[in-house]
Coordinates of C-alpha atoms and ligand atoms in Angstrom, one line a residue:
R26 CA -9.0 33.6 -20.3
K27 CA -9.4 29.8 -20.0
A28 CA -8.2 27.4 -17.4
Q29 CA -5.8 24.6 -18.1
I30 CA -7.5 22.3 -15.6
G31 CA -10.7 22.3 -13.5
V32 CA -11.1 20.7 -10.0
T33 CA -14.5 19.7 -8.7
G34 CA -14.6 18.6 -5.0
L35 CA -12.8 21.1 -2.9
A36 CA -12.6 19.4 0.5
V37 CA -9.1 19.1 1.9
M38 CA -7.5 17.0 -0.9
G39 CA -9.2 18.8 -3.8
A40 CA -8.5 22.3 -2.4
N41 CA -4.8 21.5 -1.8
L42 CA -4.3 19.9 -5.2
A43 CA -6.0 23.0 -6.8
R44 CA -3.6 25.3 -4.8
N45 CA -0.6 23.2 -5.8
L46 CA -1.6 23.5 -9.5
A47 CA -2.1 27.2 -9.2
R48 CA 1.2 27.7 -7.4
N49 CA 2.8 25.9 -10.3
G50 CA 1.5 28.5 -12.7
Y51 CA -1.6 26.8 -14.1
T52 CA -4.9 28.6 -14.3
V53 CA -7.3 26.4 -12.2
A54 CA -11.1 26.5 -12.5
L55 CA -12.7 25.7 -9.2
H56 CA -16.0 23.9 -8.5
N57 CA -17.7 22.3 -5.5
R58 CA -21.2 21.0 -5.1
S59 CA -21.8 23.5 -2.4
V60 CA -20.3 26.9 -3.4
E61 CA -19.3 27.7 0.2
K62 CA -16.1 25.6 -0.1
T63 CA -15.2 27.3 -3.4
D64 CA -15.6 30.7 -1.8
A65 CA -13.7 29.7 1.4
L66 CA -10.8 28.5 -0.7
L67 CA -10.7 31.7 -2.7
A68 CA -11.0 33.9 0.4
A69 CA -8.1 32.2 2.1
H70 CA -5.8 31.3 -0.8
S71 CA -6.4 33.4 -3.9
A72 CA -2.8 34.6 -3.6
D73 CA -1.6 31.1 -4.5
G74 CA -2.3 31.8 -8.2
D75 CA -4.8 32.2 -10.9
F76 CA -8.2 30.7 -10.1
I77 CA -11.5 30.8 -12.0
R78 CA -14.6 30.6 -9.7
T79 CA -17.5 28.6 -11.0
E80 CA -20.8 27.7 -9.5
T81 CA -22.1 25.0 -11.8
L82 CA -20.6 22.1 -13.7
Q83 CA -21.6 23.9 -16.9
E84 CA -19.7 26.9 -15.9
L85 CA -16.7 24.7 -15.0
V86 CA -16.8 23.0 -18.4
D87 CA -17.1 26.4 -20.2
S88 CA -14.2 27.8 -18.4
L89 CA -11.7 25.2 -19.6
E90 CA -9.4 25.1 -22.6
S91 CA -9.9 22.2 -25.0
P92 CA -9.4 19.3 -24.7
R93 CA -10.7 19.8 -21.2
R94 CA -9.1 18.3 -18.1
I95 CA -11.4 17.9 -15.1
L96 CA -10.1 16.5 -11.8
I97 CA -12.8 15.0 -9.6
M98 CA -11.8 15.0 -5.9
V99 CA -15.1 14.1 -4.3
K100 CA -15.8 11.3 -1.8
A101 CA -14.9 7.9 -3.2
G102 CA -17.7 5.6 -4.2
S103 CA -21.1 6.6 -5.7
P104 CA -20.4 10.3 -5.5
V105 CA -17.7 9.8 -8.3
D106 CA -20.3 8.1 -10.5
A107 CA -22.8 10.9 -9.8
V108 CA -20.3 13.6 -10.8
I109 CA -19.3 11.6 -13.9
D110 CA -22.9 11.2 -15.0
Q111 CA -23.5 15.0 -14.6
L112 CA -20.3 15.9 -16.5
V113 CA -20.6 13.5 -19.5
P114 CA -23.4 15.3 -21.4
L115 CA -21.5 18.6 -21.0
L116 CA -18.2 17.3 -22.5
D117 CA -16.8 16.9 -26.1
E118 CA -14.8 14.1 -27.6
D119 CA -11.2 13.6 -26.2
D120 CA -11.9 15.6 -23.0
V121 CA -10.3 14.0 -20.0
I122 CA -12.0 13.2 -16.7
I123 CA -9.6 12.4 -13.9
D124 CA -10.5 10.7 -10.6
G125 CA -7.9 11.5 -8.0
G126 CA -9.8 10.0 -5.1
N127 CA -9.2 6.6 -3.4
S128 CA -11.4 4.7 -5.8
H129 CA -11.4 0.9 -5.8
F130 CA -9.6 -0.2 -9.0
P131 CA -12.5 -2.4 -10.4
D132 CA -14.6 0.8 -10.3
T133 CA -11.9 2.6 -12.3
I134 CA -11.8 -0.2 -14.8
R135 CA -15.6 0.0 -15.2
R136 CA -15.6 3.8 -15.5
E137 CA -12.8 3.9 -18.0
R138 CA -14.6 1.4 -20.3
A139 CA -17.9 3.3 -20.1
L140 CA -16.3 6.6 -20.9
A141 CA -14.1 5.2 -23.7
E142 CA -17.3 4.1 -25.4
K143 CA -18.3 7.8 -25.4
N144 CA -14.9 8.8 -26.8
L145 CA -13.9 10.4 -23.5
H146 CA -10.7 9.7 -21.6
F147 CA -10.8 8.6 -18.0
V148 CA -7.7 8.6 -15.9
G149 CA -7.7 7.1 -12.4
I150 CA -4.9 8.6 -10.4
G151 CA -3.7 7.3 -7.1
V152 CA -2.5 10.2 -4.9
S153 CA -0.5 9.6 -1.8
G154 CA 0.8 12.0 0.8
G155 CA -2.3 13.1 2.6
E156 CA -3.2 16.8 2.8
E157 CA 0.3 18.1 3.0
G158 CA 1.5 16.0 0.0
A159 CA -1.5 17.3 -2.0
L160 CA -0.4 20.8 -1.3
N161 CA 3.4 20.5 -1.6
G162 CA 3.9 17.6 -3.9
P163 CA 2.3 14.2 -3.7
S164 CA 3.3 10.9 -5.2
I165 CA 1.0 10.4 -8.2
M166 CA 0.1 7.1 -9.8
P167 CA -1.9 7.7 -13.0
G168 CA -3.7 4.9 -14.9
G169 CA -5.6 5.3 -18.2
S170 CA -5.0 5.8 -21.9
A171 CA -1.5 6.7 -22.8
K172 CA -3.0 9.4 -25.1
A173 CA -4.7 11.1 -22.2
Y174 CA -1.4 11.0 -20.3
E175 CA 0.3 13.0 -23.1
S176 CA -1.9 16.0 -22.3
L177 CA -2.2 15.5 -18.6
G178 CA 1.2 14.1 -17.7
P179 CA 3.2 17.4 -17.7
L180 CA 0.8 19.0 -15.3
L181 CA 0.8 16.1 -12.9
E182 CA 4.6 15.7 -13.1
K183 CA 5.0 19.4 -12.3
I184 CA 2.9 19.3 -9.1
S185 CA 4.3 15.9 -7.9
A186 CA 6.9 15.3 -5.3
K187 CA 10.5 15.2 -6.5
A188 CA 12.8 12.3 -5.6
P189 CA 16.2 13.1 -4.1
N190 CA 17.7 13.1 -7.6
G191 CA 15.0 15.6 -8.8
E192 CA 12.9 13.1 -10.8
P193 CA 9.1 13.6 -10.5
C194 CA 7.3 11.0 -8.4
C195 CA 4.7 10.7 -11.1
A196 CA 4.8 8.5 -14.2
W197 CA 2.1 6.7 -16.3
I198 CA 1.5 3.3 -14.8
S199 CA -0.6 1.5 -17.4
T200 CA -4.2 1.4 -18.6
D201 CA -7.5 1.8 -16.8
G202 CA -7.4 0.8 -13.1
A203 CA -3.6 0.3 -12.9
G204 CA -3.0 3.6 -11.1
H205 CA -5.5 3.0 -8.4
F206 CA -4.3 -0.6 -8.1
V207 CA -0.8 0.6 -7.5
K208 CA -2.0 3.2 -5.0
M209 CA -4.0 0.4 -3.2
V210 CA -0.9 -1.8 -2.9
H211 CA 1.1 1.2 -1.7
N212 CA -1.5 1.5 1.1
G213 CA -1.2 -2.2 1.9
I214 CA 2.5 -1.9 2.2
E215 CA 1.9 1.2 4.4
Y216 CA -0.2 -1.0 6.8
A217 CA 2.7 -3.5 7.0
D218 CA 5.3 -0.8 7.5
M219 CA 3.2 0.7 10.4
Q220 CA 2.6 -2.7 12.0
V221 CA 6.3 -3.7 12.0
I222 CA 7.2 -0.4 13.6
G223 CA 4.5 -1.2 16.2
E224 CA 5.9 -4.6 16.8
A225 CA 9.4 -3.2 17.3
Y226 CA 8.0 -0.6 19.8
D227 CA 6.2 -3.3 21.7
L228 CA 9.4 -5.5 21.9
L229 CA 11.6 -2.6 23.0
R230 CA 9.1 -1.7 25.7
S231 CA 8.1 -5.0 27.1
I232 CA 11.3 -6.9 26.7
A233 CA 14.0 -4.2 26.9
G234 CA 12.0 -1.9 29.2
V235 CA 12.6 1.2 27.0
E236 CA 10.1 3.9 27.8
P237 CA 8.5 6.0 25.0
A238 CA 10.7 9.1 25.4
A239 CA 13.9 7.0 25.2
Q240 CA 12.4 5.1 22.3
A241 CA 11.9 8.4 20.4
E242 CA 15.6 8.8 20.6
I243 CA 16.2 5.2 19.3
F244 CA 13.8 5.8 16.4
K245 CA 15.6 9.1 15.6
Q246 CA 18.8 7.2 15.5
W247 CA 17.3 4.4 13.4
N248 CA 16.2 7.0 10.9
T249 CA 19.9 7.6 10.1
T250 CA 20.3 3.9 9.2
D251 CA 18.8 1.7 6.3
L252 CA 15.4 2.3 7.9
N253 CA 15.4 6.0 7.0
S254 CA 11.8 6.8 6.2
Y255 CA 8.9 9.1 6.8
L256 CA 7.1 6.6 9.0
I257 CA 10.2 6.0 11.3
E258 CA 10.6 9.8 11.5
I259 CA 7.0 10.4 12.6
T260 CA 7.1 7.5 15.0
A261 CA 9.9 9.3 16.9
D262 CA 7.6 12.4 17.1
V263 CA 4.6 10.4 18.3
L264 CA 6.7 8.6 20.9
A265 CA 8.2 11.9 22.2
Q266 CA 4.8 13.5 22.6
V267 CA 3.7 14.1 26.2
D268 CA 0.0 14.3 27.0
A269 CA -0.8 17.8 28.4
K270 CA -3.7 16.6 30.5
T271 CA -2.0 13.7 32.4
G272 CA 1.8 14.3 31.8
K273 CA 2.0 10.7 30.5
P274 CA 3.4 9.7 27.1
L275 CA 0.6 10.4 24.6
V276 CA 0.9 6.8 23.3
D277 CA -0.1 5.6 26.8
V278 CA -3.4 7.5 26.8
I279 CA -4.4 6.6 23.2
V280 CA -6.9 3.7 23.0
D281 CA -5.1 0.7 21.6
E282 CA -7.7 -0.1 18.9
A283 CA -6.5 0.6 15.4
G284 CA -8.9 1.9 12.7
Q285 CA -8.9 1.3 9.0
K286 CA -10.6 2.9 6.0
G287 CA -10.4 -0.1 3.7
T288 CA -7.5 0.1 1.3
G289 CA -5.5 -2.5 3.3
R290 CA -8.4 -4.8 3.2
W291 CA -8.9 -4.2 -0.6
T292 CA -5.2 -5.1 -1.1
V293 CA -5.6 -8.4 0.7
Q294 CA -8.8 -9.2 -1.1
A295 CA -7.1 -8.5 -4.4
A296 CA -4.1 -10.6 -3.4
L297 CA -6.4 -13.6 -2.5
D298 CA -7.9 -13.3 -6.0
L299 CA -4.4 -13.2 -7.6
G300 CA -3.0 -16.0 -5.4
A301 CA -0.3 -13.5 -4.2
P302 CA 1.0 -14.4 -0.8
V303 CA 1.1 -11.0 0.9
S304 CA 1.2 -12.4 4.4
G305 CA 2.8 -9.3 6.0
I306 CA 0.0 -7.0 4.6
A307 CA -2.7 -9.5 5.6
E308 CA -1.3 -9.9 9.1
S309 CA -1.3 -6.1 9.5
V310 CA -4.9 -5.8 8.4
F311 CA -5.8 -8.6 10.8
A312 CA -3.8 -7.1 13.6
R313 CA -5.8 -3.9 13.4
A314 CA -9.0 -5.9 13.3
L315 CA -8.0 -8.0 16.3
S316 CA -7.1 -4.9 18.2
S317 CA -10.5 -3.3 17.7
G318 CA -13.0 -6.0 16.7
N319 CA -14.0 -7.6 20.0
P320 CA -12.9 -5.6 23.1
E321 CA -14.9 -8.0 25.4
A322 CA -12.9 -11.0 24.1
R323 CA -9.6 -9.1 24.7
L324 CA -10.7 -8.3 28.2
Q325 CA -11.7 -11.8 29.1
A326 CA -8.6 -13.3 27.5
Q327 CA -6.3 -11.1 29.6
Q328 CA -7.8 -12.6 32.8
Q329 CA -8.5 -16.1 31.6
L330 CA -6.1 -17.5 29.0
P331 CA -2.9 -19.1 30.4
E332 CA 0.4 -17.4 29.4
G333 CA 2.7 -20.4 29.5
L334 CA 5.8 -18.4 29.1
I335 CA 9.2 -20.0 28.5
A336 CA 12.2 -19.0 30.5
T337 CA 15.0 -17.6 28.3
T338 CA 18.1 -15.5 28.9
A339 CA 17.0 -12.2 30.5
V340 CA 17.4 -9.0 28.5
A341 CA 18.7 -6.1 30.6
N342 CA 16.8 -2.9 30.4
G343 CA 18.0 -0.9 27.5
D344 CA 20.2 -3.8 26.3
E345 CA 21.9 -2.5 23.2
E346 CA 22.4 -5.8 21.5
F347 CA 18.7 -6.6 21.8
I348 CA 17.7 -3.2 20.5
E349 CA 20.0 -3.7 17.5
D350 CA 18.5 -7.2 16.9
V351 CA 15.0 -5.6 16.9
R352 CA 16.1 -3.0 14.4
K353 CA 17.4 -5.7 12.1
A354 CA 14.3 -7.8 12.5
L355 CA 12.2 -4.8 11.7
F356 CA 14.2 -4.2 8.5
A357 CA 14.1 -7.8 7.4
S358 CA 10.3 -7.9 7.9
K359 CA 10.0 -4.7 6.0
L360 CA 12.0 -6.1 3.1
V361 CA 9.6 -9.1 3.0
S362 CA 6.5 -6.9 3.0
Y363 CA 7.9 -5.0 0.0
A364 CA 8.9 -8.2 -1.7
Q365 CA 5.4 -9.5 -1.3
G366 CA 3.9 -6.2 -2.6
M367 CA 6.2 -6.2 -5.6
D368 CA 5.2 -9.9 -6.3
M369 CA 1.6 -9.0 -6.1
L370 CA 2.1 -6.2 -8.6
A371 CA 3.9 -8.6 -11.0
K372 CA 1.0 -11.0 -10.7
A373 CA -1.6 -8.2 -11.2
G374 CA 0.2 -7.0 -14.3
A375 CA -0.1 -10.5 -15.9
E376 CA -3.8 -10.9 -14.8
Y377 CA -5.0 -7.5 -15.8
H378 CA -2.8 -7.0 -18.9
W379 CA -0.9 -4.1 -17.4
D380 CA 2.7 -3.6 -18.5
L381 CA 3.8 -2.7 -15.0
K382 CA 7.3 -1.5 -14.6
L383 CA 8.3 -2.3 -11.1
D384 CA 11.3 -0.1 -11.1
V385 CA 9.2 2.9 -12.1
I386 CA 6.6 2.1 -9.5
A387 CA 9.3 1.9 -6.8
S388 CA 10.7 5.2 -8.1
L389 CA 7.3 6.9 -7.6
W390 CA 7.3 6.0 -3.9
R391 CA 10.6 7.6 -3.2
A392 CA 9.1 10.9 -2.1
G393 CA 5.7 12.5 -1.4
C394 CA 3.9 9.4 -0.2
I395 CA 3.5 7.8 3.2
I396 CA 5.9 4.9 2.6
R397 CA 8.7 7.1 1.3
A398 CA 12.0 5.7 2.3
E399 CA 15.6 5.4 1.4
L400 CA 14.9 1.7 0.7
L401 CA 12.7 2.6 -2.3
G402 CA 15.8 3.8 -4.3
E403 CA 17.4 0.4 -3.7
I404 CA 14.2 -1.4 -4.8
M405 CA 14.1 0.7 -7.9
D406 CA 17.7 -0.3 -8.7
A407 CA 16.9 -4.0 -8.0
Y408 CA 14.3 -4.0 -10.7
K409 CA 16.1 -1.7 -13.2
S410 CA 18.2 -4.0 -15.3
E411 CA 16.4 -7.4 -14.8
T412 CA 13.4 -8.6 -12.9
P413 CA 14.4 -10.9 -10.0
A414 CA 12.0 -13.9 -9.5
N415 CA 11.5 -12.4 -6.0
M416 CA 12.8 -9.0 -4.7
L417 CA 14.8 -10.8 -2.0
L418 CA 16.7 -12.5 -4.7
A419 CA 18.2 -9.3 -6.0
P420 CA 21.9 -9.6 -5.0
A421 CA 21.8 -6.4 -3.0
F422 CA 19.0 -7.7 -0.8
T423 CA 20.4 -11.2 -0.4
A424 CA 23.6 -9.6 0.8
L425 CA 21.6 -7.5 3.3
L426 CA 19.7 -10.5 4.6
E427 CA 23.0 -12.3 5.4
D428 CA 23.4 -9.8 8.2
L429 CA 19.8 -9.5 9.3
V430 CA 18.5 -13.1 9.5
P431 CA 20.2 -14.2 12.8
S432 CA 18.9 -11.1 14.6
W433 CA 15.4 -11.8 13.1
R434 CA 15.4 -15.4 14.4
R435 CA 16.6 -14.3 17.9
V436 CA 13.9 -11.6 18.1
V437 CA 11.0 -13.9 16.9
A438 CA 12.2 -16.7 19.3
K439 CA 12.4 -14.2 22.2
A440 CA 9.0 -12.7 21.4
T441 CA 7.4 -16.2 21.2
A442 CA 9.0 -17.2 24.5
E443 CA 7.8 -14.1 26.3
G444 CA 4.3 -14.0 24.7
V445 CA 4.7 -10.7 22.8
P446 CA 2.6 -10.8 19.6
V447 CA 4.7 -10.2 16.5
P448 CA 2.4 -11.3 13.6
V449 CA 4.4 -9.6 10.9
F450 CA 7.9 -10.3 12.2
S451 CA 7.0 -14.0 12.6
S452 CA 4.9 -14.5 9.4
S453 CA 7.6 -12.7 7.3
L454 CA 10.2 -15.0 8.7
S455 CA 8.0 -18.0 7.9
Y456 CA 7.6 -16.7 4.4
Y457 CA 11.3 -16.3 4.1
D458 CA 12.0 -19.8 5.3
A459 CA 9.2 -21.3 3.1
L460 CA 10.8 -19.6 0.1
R461 CA 14.2 -21.1 0.8
R462 CA 13.0 -24.5 1.9
K463 CA 14.0 -27.4 -0.3
R464 CA 11.0 -29.6 0.4
L465 CA 7.7 -28.1 1.6
P466 CA 4.9 -30.0 3.4
A467 CA 2.8 -29.1 0.3
A468 CA 3.7 -32.6 -0.8
L469 CA 1.7 -34.0 2.1
I470 CA -1.2 -31.6 1.3
Q471 CA -1.3 -32.9 -2.3
G472 CA -1.5 -36.4 -0.9
Q473 CA -4.4 -35.4 1.4
R474 CA -6.2 -33.7 -1.5
D475 CA -5.8 -36.7 -3.6
F476 CA -7.1 -38.9 -0.8
F477 CA -10.4 -37.1 -0.2
G478 CA -11.0 -35.4 -3.5
A479 CA -9.0 -37.3 -6.2
H480 CA -7.3 -34.0 -6.9
T481 CA -4.2 -35.8 -8.3
Y482 CA -0.5 -35.0 -7.7
G483 CA 2.6 -34.6 -9.7
R484 CA 5.6 -36.9 -9.1
I485 CA 9.2 -35.7 -8.7
D486 CA 10.4 -38.4 -11.1
S487 CA 7.9 -38.4 -13.9
E488 CA 5.8 -36.1 -16.0
G489 CA 2.0 -35.9 -15.8
M490 CA -0.5 -36.1 -12.9
W491 CA -1.1 -39.2 -10.8
H492 CA -3.8 -40.6 -8.5
T493 CA -3.6 -43.3 -5.8
E494 CA -6.7 -45.5 -5.6
W495 CA -7.1 -44.7 -1.9
S496 CA -10.5 -46.4 -1.5
G497 CA -9.4 -49.4 -3.6
D498 CA -6.1 -51.3 -3.7
R499 CA -4.0 -48.2 -3.3
S500 CA -2.2 -48.7 -6.5
E501 CA -1.2 -45.6 -8.5
I502 CA -2.6 -44.7 -11.8
N503 CA -1.7 -42.0 -14.3
A504 CA -4.6 -39.6 -13.9
E505 CA -4.5 -38.4 -17.5
D506 CA -4.9 -42.0 -18.8
S507 CA -7.9 -42.5 -16.6
H508 CA -9.7 -39.5 -18.2
T509 CA -9.3 -40.8 -21.7
Ligands
LIG22 P1 -14.0 13.8 1.2 O1 -13.8 12.3 0.9 O2 -14.4 14.1 2.6 O3 -15.2 14.3 0.3 C1 -15.8 15.5 0.4 C2 -16.0 16.2 -0.9 O4 -16.9 15.3 -1.8 C3 -16.8 17.5 -0.8 O5 -16.2 18.4 -1.8 C4 -18.2 17.1 -1.1 O6 -19.0 18.2 -1.6 C5 -18.0 16.2 -2.2 N1 -19.1 15.3 -2.5 C6 -19.6 14.3 -1.7 N2 -20.6 13.7 -2.2 C7 -20.9 14.3 -3.4 C8 -21.8 14.1 -4.5 N3 -22.7 13.2 -4.4 N4 -21.7 15.0 -5.5 C9 -20.8 15.9 -5.6 N5 -19.9 16.1 -4.6 C10 -19.9 15.3 -3.6 O7 -12.8 14.7 0.8 P2 -11.2 14.5 0.9 O8 -10.7 15.8 0.3 O9 -10.8 14.1 2.3 O10 -10.9 13.3 -0.1 C11 -11.2 13.3 -1.5 C12 -10.8 12.0 -2.1 O11 -9.3 11.9 -1.9 C13 -11.4 10.8 -1.4 O12 -11.5 9.8 -2.4 C14 -10.3 10.3 -0.4 O13 -10.4 9.0 -0.1 C15 -9.0 10.7 -1.2 N6 -7.8 10.8 -0.5 C16 -7.9 11.5 0.8 C17 -6.7 11.6 1.5 C18 -6.7 12.3 2.8 O14 -5.7 12.4 3.4 N7 -7.9 12.9 3.2 C19 -5.4 11.1 1.0 C20 -5.5 10.6 -0.3 C21 -6.6 10.4 -1.0 P3 -19.8 19.2 -0.5 O15 -18.7 20.1 0.0 O16 -20.8 19.8 -1.3 O17 -20.3 18.3 0.6

């Protein structure tokens, strides 16, 4: 017998995807650099389905039906190149190599080009949902040739998460690095989602005096509103957890320095290259960096920097109006983060020649992945018939904002007066206000740029570019004329 797919790299993600494939009726060939992981998987889970044990990549290749499909699930970075280099001489034309790790999209673009020259298909798939998703149904974002997806797609769709309406959370995204790019932006949005929840928690605690156990109940209740999502659900669980050692809320004994593995940073770096204003994601990445980057500065600042608080109307402990304001501010900030992420995807599509369907991308995030949320169904609908110039301009979201904005302003004003940091709540509100502002101070910036660098400016009343002779008589000239 031959296997329909092979998996090399059987750490937690590879092992769980292999088990998921086997549970769905596929014969799966297993390979890992060190055979112990292969044997451990077989010893514990052979009942999941039909596995073929292999010890070498040659055996793996020989065990597969043609065209072969080989899923690489090794550590991201140079190990992926190492495995590809070992596999290539063993493969035949039209075989498909799949990289399901968290690879950086420029690497995927490079690998796809190199393998296409050898008449091999390379598919970079973004997989979200962690270990549990990999086993029970992840959200899958595949990029690569459409032809490769024809043979691979049905398997991936079968093992993927299913949206509430039963649709698979897996669909071809576009060519080469598009799948990994979309997964990267997913992770960037995840950073922003987590940060806005953190800001809400901080406000409830420090302004409305709501302790973690009581907050767990509030988050549970919020999970029955527009905010319904996996991250809100697990936040309730984390806040309810009591530390066995001290009897304190667990959140109070966890060091307040957030880690990061890099995908949020990649998102912001790519956004800078694209000129996509993802301020919510950027602030979230920076907030983690600020929390952990310089503990000594934080310690000194606590003792030394003046607080300069402003007296405002007091909020009573557990004040329900304030709590509801925070919920609305959280939701509005979350909408902005998604709008910024979608805008970044639209810009990337144009830059990298990917025909990205934003409604399809939103649909893939409805289940299986970390940012899964009720909101994704609404975002999908917003992009279905026509593409709004900005997600917030879809009528459904504009209508929602009508209700959210006053609360959002009250919360940001209160946080500012009381010295509670709300980098994403406040930067998202600034983004929102900048978007709707009739005249931006960008006009003044253009004047300054023209002053020191003769960068020229456009006029509101005539075509072309203009320059003022700042160091001369300050008369204005048509910049285009001066170049001819
Ligand atoms: P790891 O990232 O910890 O990688 C370990 C695996 O890589 C082992 O099978 C190891 O083999 C293999 N490996 C490392 N270097 C080499 C090499 N040079 N040649 C061959 N094999 C090598 O595994 P995970 O399962 O955690 O993650 C796999 C991928 O999935 C990563 O890209 C990760 O970022 C991504 N991912 C992880 C998620 C998670 O929740 N963990 C979620 C989504 C994606 P050996 O046993 O011989 O050491």
